[in-house]
Amino acid sequence: MVTRAESAAVTRRALLDAAAELLDVGGPEAVTLREVGARAGVSRGAPYRHFTGKDSLLTAVTTESWQRIGDQVHALRADSALSASDKLRGALLTLVGVGRGQPHLYQMLFRRRGHRPEDLGEGLDRVRRQLCGPADPAADRVRAAGRFQDEFLAIVADLVGERNARHYGALLLTSAHGIADMELSGHLDTGKLHTTADELIDTLVRMVADAGETT
């Protein structure tokens, strides 16, 4: 016999999957609680029993995405068959791969402060948050993104040491984000620049590996 908690977990899972699919297809504008509920095959009121509104739903989607990316980077870090350089290359390509395969999600992951779902709460979202107290709907997302960063910095530290990990980590992440954004926007034109995202990632890894050998 299915318990109420198990049934609620199944419903929440279906809602999150439906929201992620709609986001992939049409961006944030395509994600409404009505469309998500219909796609998930649940009652019209079911989404509101799990999320305060569209914004909290999108925050949950981005949280799960950071958790998944963090898991992938952790798996790379724990793989003893990979060299330190291969682990770093894999971690950077994991980020770029999200941009390639799920561009709307990628843009959600890297939205500026003030433009993230939890910053935009309007209507029922805002009212419900006022009634339910000061709980921060972004706390889980921040923790998940922080875990990814910790896993990534641990990989970088294997190449350049703990003391230099944050400096080179910031350089690598900003570079990878720029590469992904250039590729997404179509400005990484191989006809003019004569390179690809993968070649640029390889160059970054070599540069950091060489820096590690001299520190």
mmCIF file of C-alpha atoms in Angstrom:
data_model
loop_
_atom_site.group_PDB
_atom_site.id
_atom_site.type_symbol
_atom_site.label_atom_id
_atom_site.label_comp_id
_atom_site.label_asym_id
_atom_site.label_seq_id
_atom_site.Cartn_x
_atom_site.Cartn_y
_atom_site.Cartn_z
ATOM 1 C CA MET A 1 0.000 0.000 0.000
ATOM 2 C CA VAL A 2 1.375 3.413 -1.024
ATOM 3 C CA THR A 3 1.670 5.850 1.855
ATOM 4 C CA ARG A 4 0.693 9.504 1.617
ATOM 5 C CA ALA A 5 4.346 10.523 1.825
ATOM 6 C CA GLU A 6 5.285 8.155 -0.999
ATOM 7 C CA SER A 7 2.433 9.443 -3.139
ATOM 8 C CA ALA A 8 3.496 13.036 -2.472
ATOM 9 C CA ALA A 9 7.093 12.205 -3.431
ATOM 10 C CA VAL A 10 5.924 10.645 -6.717
ATOM 11 C CA THR A 11 3.825 13.722 -7.494
ATOM 12 C CA ARG A 12 6.676 16.105 -6.704
ATOM 13 C CA ARG A 13 9.020 14.067 -8.903
ATOM 14 C CA ALA A 14 6.533 14.201 -11.782
ATOM 15 C CA LEU A 15 6.144 17.961 -11.388
ATOM 16 C CA LEU A 16 9.872 18.579 -11.384
ATOM 17 C CA ASP A 17 10.380 16.381 -14.446
ATOM 18 C CA ALA A 18 7.551 18.137 -16.284
ATOM 19 C CA ALA A 19 8.937 21.567 -15.388
ATOM 20 C CA ALA A 20 12.416 20.590 -16.594
ATOM 21 C CA GLU A 21 10.981 19.344 -19.884
ATOM 22 C CA LEU A 22 8.991 22.538 -20.443
ATOM 23 C CA LEU A 23 12.059 24.619 -19.594
ATOM 24 C CA ASP A 24 14.119 22.722 -22.167
ATOM 25 C CA VAL A 25 11.455 23.203 -24.837
ATOM 26 C CA GLY A 26 10.448 26.827 -24.356
ATOM 27 C CA GLY A 27 12.476 28.481 -21.635
ATOM 28 C CA PRO A 28 11.196 29.916 -18.334
ATOM 29 C CA GLU A 29 8.191 31.509 -20.031
ATOM 30 C CA ALA A 30 6.892 28.065 -20.974
ATOM 31 C CA VAL A 31 6.870 26.918 -17.340
ATOM 32 C CA THR A 32 3.531 27.631 -15.693
ATOM 33 C CA LEU A 33 2.037 25.605 -12.879
ATOM 34 C CA ARG A 34 -1.000 24.841 -15.013
ATOM 35 C CA GLU A 35 1.125 23.490 -17.892
ATOM 36 C CA VAL A 36 3.400 21.623 -15.512
ATOM 37 C CA GLY A 37 0.423 19.987 -13.785
ATOM 38 C CA ALA A 38 -1.130 19.014 -17.102
ATOM 39 C CA ARG A 39 2.133 17.553 -18.394
ATOM 40 C CA ALA A 40 2.636 15.638 -15.152
ATOM 41 C CA GLY A 41 -0.930 14.300 -15.273
ATOM 42 C CA VAL A 42 -1.923 15.559 -11.817
ATOM 43 C CA SER A 43 -4.872 17.582 -10.559
ATOM 44 C CA ARG A 44 -4.922 21.341 -11.120
ATOM 45 C CA GLY A 45 -4.320 22.054 -7.450
ATOM 46 C CA ALA A 46 -1.522 19.508 -6.963
ATOM 47 C CA PRO A 47 1.370 21.818 -7.994
ATOM 48 C CA TYR A 48 0.349 24.373 -5.353
ATOM 49 C CA ARG A 49 0.610 21.771 -2.622
ATOM 50 C CA HIS A 50 4.297 21.320 -3.424
ATOM 51 C CA PHE A 51 5.448 24.754 -4.599
ATOM 52 C CA THR A 52 4.465 28.301 -3.675
ATOM 53 C CA GLY A 53 4.421 29.205 -7.353
ATOM 54 C CA LYS A 54 6.350 29.145 -10.606
ATOM 55 C CA ASP A 55 9.400 30.797 -9.079
ATOM 56 C CA SER A 56 9.841 28.244 -6.302
ATOM 57 C CA LEU A 57 9.340 25.454 -8.847
ATOM 58 C CA LEU A 58 12.092 26.841 -11.100
ATOM 59 C CA THR A 59 14.350 27.248 -8.079
ATOM 60 C CA ALA A 60 13.806 23.555 -7.276
ATOM 61 C CA VAL A 61 14.666 22.630 -10.879
ATOM 62 C CA THR A 62 17.930 24.578 -10.757
ATOM 63 C CA THR A 63 18.736 23.076 -7.346
ATOM 64 C CA GLU A 64 18.379 19.547 -8.710
ATOM 65 C CA SER A 65 20.507 20.490 -11.701
ATOM 66 C CA TRP A 66 23.329 21.740 -9.473
ATOM 67 C CA GLN A 67 23.041 18.547 -7.427
ATOM 68 C CA ARG A 68 23.332 16.451 -10.578
ATOM 69 C CA ILE A 69 26.343 18.443 -11.835
ATOM 70 C CA GLY A 70 27.949 18.146 -8.413
ATOM 71 C CA ASP A 71 27.423 14.371 -8.479
ATOM 72 C CA GLN A 72 29.055 14.133 -11.907
ATOM 73 C CA VAL A 73 32.075 16.167 -10.839
ATOM 74 C CA HIS A 74 32.370 14.132 -7.635
ATOM 75 C CA ALA A 75 32.367 10.931 -9.699
ATOM 76 C CA LEU A 76 35.173 12.340 -11.851
ATOM 77 C CA ARG A 77 37.189 13.316 -8.769
ATOM 78 C CA ALA A 78 36.773 9.846 -7.265
ATOM 79 C CA ASP A 79 37.780 7.992 -10.451
ATOM 80 C CA SER A 80 41.280 6.677 -9.757
ATOM 81 C CA ALA A 81 41.695 5.648 -13.398
ATOM 82 C CA LEU A 82 41.712 9.296 -14.546
ATOM 83 C CA SER A 83 44.662 11.651 -14.410
ATOM 84 C CA ALA A 84 44.277 15.012 -12.669
ATOM 85 C CA SER A 85 44.171 16.734 -16.061
ATOM 86 C CA ASP A 86 41.488 14.361 -17.355
ATOM 87 C CA LYS A 87 39.389 15.001 -14.253
ATOM 88 C CA LEU A 88 39.623 18.757 -14.802
ATOM 89 C CA ARG A 89 38.813 18.431 -18.487
ATOM 90 C CA GLY A 90 35.789 16.279 -17.647
ATOM 91 C CA ALA A 91 34.541 18.761 -15.060
ATOM 92 C CA LEU A 92 34.775 21.689 -17.470
ATOM 93 C CA LEU A 93 33.104 19.719 -20.250
ATOM 94 C CA THR A 94 30.313 18.810 -17.844
ATOM 95 C CA LEU A 95 29.437 22.492 -17.533
ATOM 96 C CA VAL A 96 29.802 23.179 -21.251
ATOM 97 C CA GLY A 97 27.684 20.089 -21.941
ATOM 98 C CA VAL A 98 24.762 21.550 -20.002
ATOM 99 C CA GLY A 99 24.991 24.663 -22.152
ATOM 100 C CA ARG A 100 24.956 22.563 -25.289
ATOM 101 C CA GLY A 101 22.175 20.181 -24.326
ATOM 102 C CA GLN A 102 19.978 22.362 -22.119
ATOM 103 C CA PRO A 103 20.641 26.001 -22.995
ATOM 104 C CA HIS A 104 17.613 27.394 -21.130
ATOM 105 C CA LEU A 105 18.593 25.508 -17.991
ATOM 106 C CA TYR A 106 22.188 26.680 -18.331
ATOM 107 C CA GLN A 107 21.075 30.295 -18.437
ATOM 108 C CA MET A 108 18.940 29.715 -15.350
ATOM 109 C CA LEU A 109 21.936 28.284 -13.480
ATOM 110 C CA PHE A 110 23.988 31.406 -14.120
ATOM 111 C CA ARG A 111 21.396 34.141 -13.794
ATOM 112 C CA ARG A 112 22.576 37.304 -12.070
ATOM 113 C CA ARG A 113 21.432 38.267 -8.592
ATOM 114 C CA GLY A 114 18.049 39.936 -8.819
ATOM 115 C CA HIS A 115 17.115 37.858 -11.877
ATOM 116 C CA ARG A 116 16.956 34.408 -10.260
ATOM 117 C CA PRO A 117 13.536 32.789 -9.742
ATOM 118 C CA GLU A 118 13.528 33.350 -5.990
ATOM 119 C CA ASP A 119 14.328 37.044 -6.549
ATOM 120 C CA LEU A 120 11.364 37.575 -8.837
ATOM 121 C CA GLY A 121 8.507 36.291 -6.673
ATOM 122 C CA GLU A 122 5.266 37.953 -7.692
ATOM 123 C CA GLY A 123 1.630 37.470 -6.880
ATOM 124 C CA LEU A 124 0.883 34.244 -5.030
ATOM 125 C CA ASP A 125 4.564 33.388 -4.698
ATOM 126 C CA ARG A 126 5.245 36.553 -2.763
ATOM 127 C CA VAL A 127 2.106 36.323 -0.661
ATOM 128 C CA ARG A 128 2.748 32.709 0.315
ATOM 129 C CA ARG A 129 6.330 33.504 1.312
ATOM 130 C CA GLN A 130 5.086 36.349 3.506
ATOM 131 C CA LEU A 131 2.547 34.064 5.181
ATOM 132 C CA CYS A 132 4.893 31.110 5.586
ATOM 133 C CA GLY A 133 7.689 33.043 7.222
ATOM 134 C CA PRO A 134 11.290 33.919 6.392
ATOM 135 C CA ALA A 135 12.441 30.562 4.986
ATOM 136 C CA ASP A 136 14.820 31.125 2.084
ATOM 137 C CA PRO A 137 13.653 29.165 -0.976
ATOM 138 C CA ALA A 138 17.124 29.510 -2.461
ATOM 139 C CA ALA A 139 19.007 27.915 0.447
ATOM 140 C CA ASP A 140 19.059 24.433 -1.112
ATOM 141 C CA ARG A 141 20.146 25.872 -4.458
ATOM 142 C CA VAL A 142 22.993 27.769 -2.825
ATOM 143 C CA ARG A 143 24.136 24.627 -1.000
ATOM 144 C CA ALA A 144 23.988 22.542 -4.167
ATOM 145 C CA ALA A 145 25.939 25.104 -6.202
ATOM 146 C CA GLY A 146 28.437 25.383 -3.332
ATOM 147 C CA ARG A 147 28.940 21.612 -3.288
ATOM 148 C CA PHE A 148 29.705 21.654 -7.014
ATOM 149 C CA GLN A 149 32.217 24.433 -6.443
ATOM 150 C CA ASP A 150 33.890 22.509 -3.612
ATOM 151 C CA GLU A 151 34.182 19.377 -5.765
ATOM 152 C CA PHE A 152 35.555 21.414 -8.652
ATOM 153 C CA LEU A 153 38.109 23.216 -6.480
ATOM 154 C CA ALA A 154 39.292 19.879 -5.096
ATOM 155 C CA ILE A 155 40.061 18.764 -8.654
ATOM 156 C CA VAL A 156 41.884 22.022 -9.378
ATOM 157 C CA ALA A 157 43.870 21.664 -6.138
ATOM 158 C CA ASP A 158 45.236 18.327 -7.345
ATOM 159 C CA LEU A 159 46.942 20.234 -10.159
ATOM 160 C CA VAL A 160 47.979 23.529 -8.580
ATOM 161 C CA GLY A 161 47.831 22.912 -4.826
ATOM 162 C CA GLU A 162 45.405 24.131 -2.179
ATOM 163 C CA ARG A 163 46.935 27.608 -1.964
ATOM 164 C CA ASN A 164 46.316 28.369 -5.643
ATOM 165 C CA ALA A 165 43.113 26.392 -6.159
ATOM 166 C CA ARG A 166 40.680 29.278 -5.742
ATOM 167 C CA HIS A 167 42.575 31.611 -8.044
ATOM 168 C CA TYR A 168 42.865 29.068 -10.843
ATOM 169 C CA GLY A 169 39.383 27.730 -10.117
ATOM 170 C CA ALA A 170 37.901 31.182 -10.689
ATOM 171 C CA LEU A 171 39.922 31.559 -13.880
ATOM 172 C CA LEU A 172 38.729 28.188 -15.164
ATOM 173 C CA LEU A 173 35.061 28.689 -14.288
ATOM 174 C CA THR A 174 34.847 32.154 -15.806
ATOM 175 C CA SER A 175 36.637 30.909 -18.914
ATOM 176 C CA ALA A 176 34.387 27.859 -19.244
ATOM 177 C CA HIS A 177 31.305 30.044 -18.791
ATOM 178 C CA GLY A 178 32.559 32.401 -21.494
ATOM 179 C CA ILE A 179 33.240 29.500 -23.831
ATOM 180 C CA ALA A 180 29.790 28.028 -23.233
ATOM 181 C CA ASP A 181 28.123 31.413 -23.705
ATOM 182 C CA MET A 182 30.041 32.102 -26.912
ATOM 183 C CA GLU A 183 29.100 28.685 -28.258
ATOM 184 C CA LEU A 184 25.451 29.137 -27.240
ATOM 185 C CA SER A 185 25.174 32.536 -28.881
ATOM 186 C CA GLY A 186 26.861 31.382 -32.083
ATOM 187 C CA HIS A 187 29.812 33.744 -31.658
ATOM 188 C CA LEU A 188 32.370 30.957 -31.378
ATOM 189 C CA ASP A 189 32.667 30.864 -35.146
ATOM 190 C CA THR A 190 35.218 28.263 -36.208
ATOM 191 C CA GLY A 191 35.387 29.911 -39.616
ATOM 192 C CA LYS A 192 36.779 33.117 -38.112
ATOM 193 C CA LEU A 193 38.376 31.984 -34.860
ATOM 194 C CA HIS A 194 39.605 28.610 -36.177
ATOM 195 C CA THR A 195 38.962 26.794 -32.893
ATOM 196 C CA THR A 196 36.265 24.924 -31.012
ATOM 197 C CA ALA A 197 34.997 24.861 -27.458
ATOM 198 C CA ASP A 198 36.678 21.502 -26.862
ATOM 199 C CA GLU A 199 40.026 22.787 -28.135
ATOM 200 C CA LEU A 200 39.768 25.822 -25.857
ATOM 201 C CA ILE A 201 39.008 23.576 -22.875
ATOM 202 C CA ASP A 202 42.083 21.482 -23.715
ATOM 203 C CA THR A 203 44.188 24.656 -23.817
ATOM 204 C CA LEU A 204 42.885 25.771 -20.419
ATOM 205 C CA VAL A 205 43.686 22.395 -18.881
ATOM 206 C CA ARG A 206 47.226 22.408 -20.314
ATOM 207 C CA MET A 207 47.832 25.952 -19.048
ATOM 208 C CA VAL A 208 46.718 25.077 -15.528
ATOM 209 C CA ALA A 209 48.634 21.791 -15.538
ATOM 210 C CA ASP A 210 51.786 23.649 -16.613
ATOM 211 C CA ALA A 211 51.211 26.265 -13.913
ATOM 212 C CA GLY A 212 50.912 23.496 -11.370
ATOM 213 C CA GLU A 213 54.286 22.082 -12.354
ATOM 214 C CA THR A 214 55.975 25.449 -11.724
ATOM 215 C CA THR A 215 54.345 26.177 -8.331
#
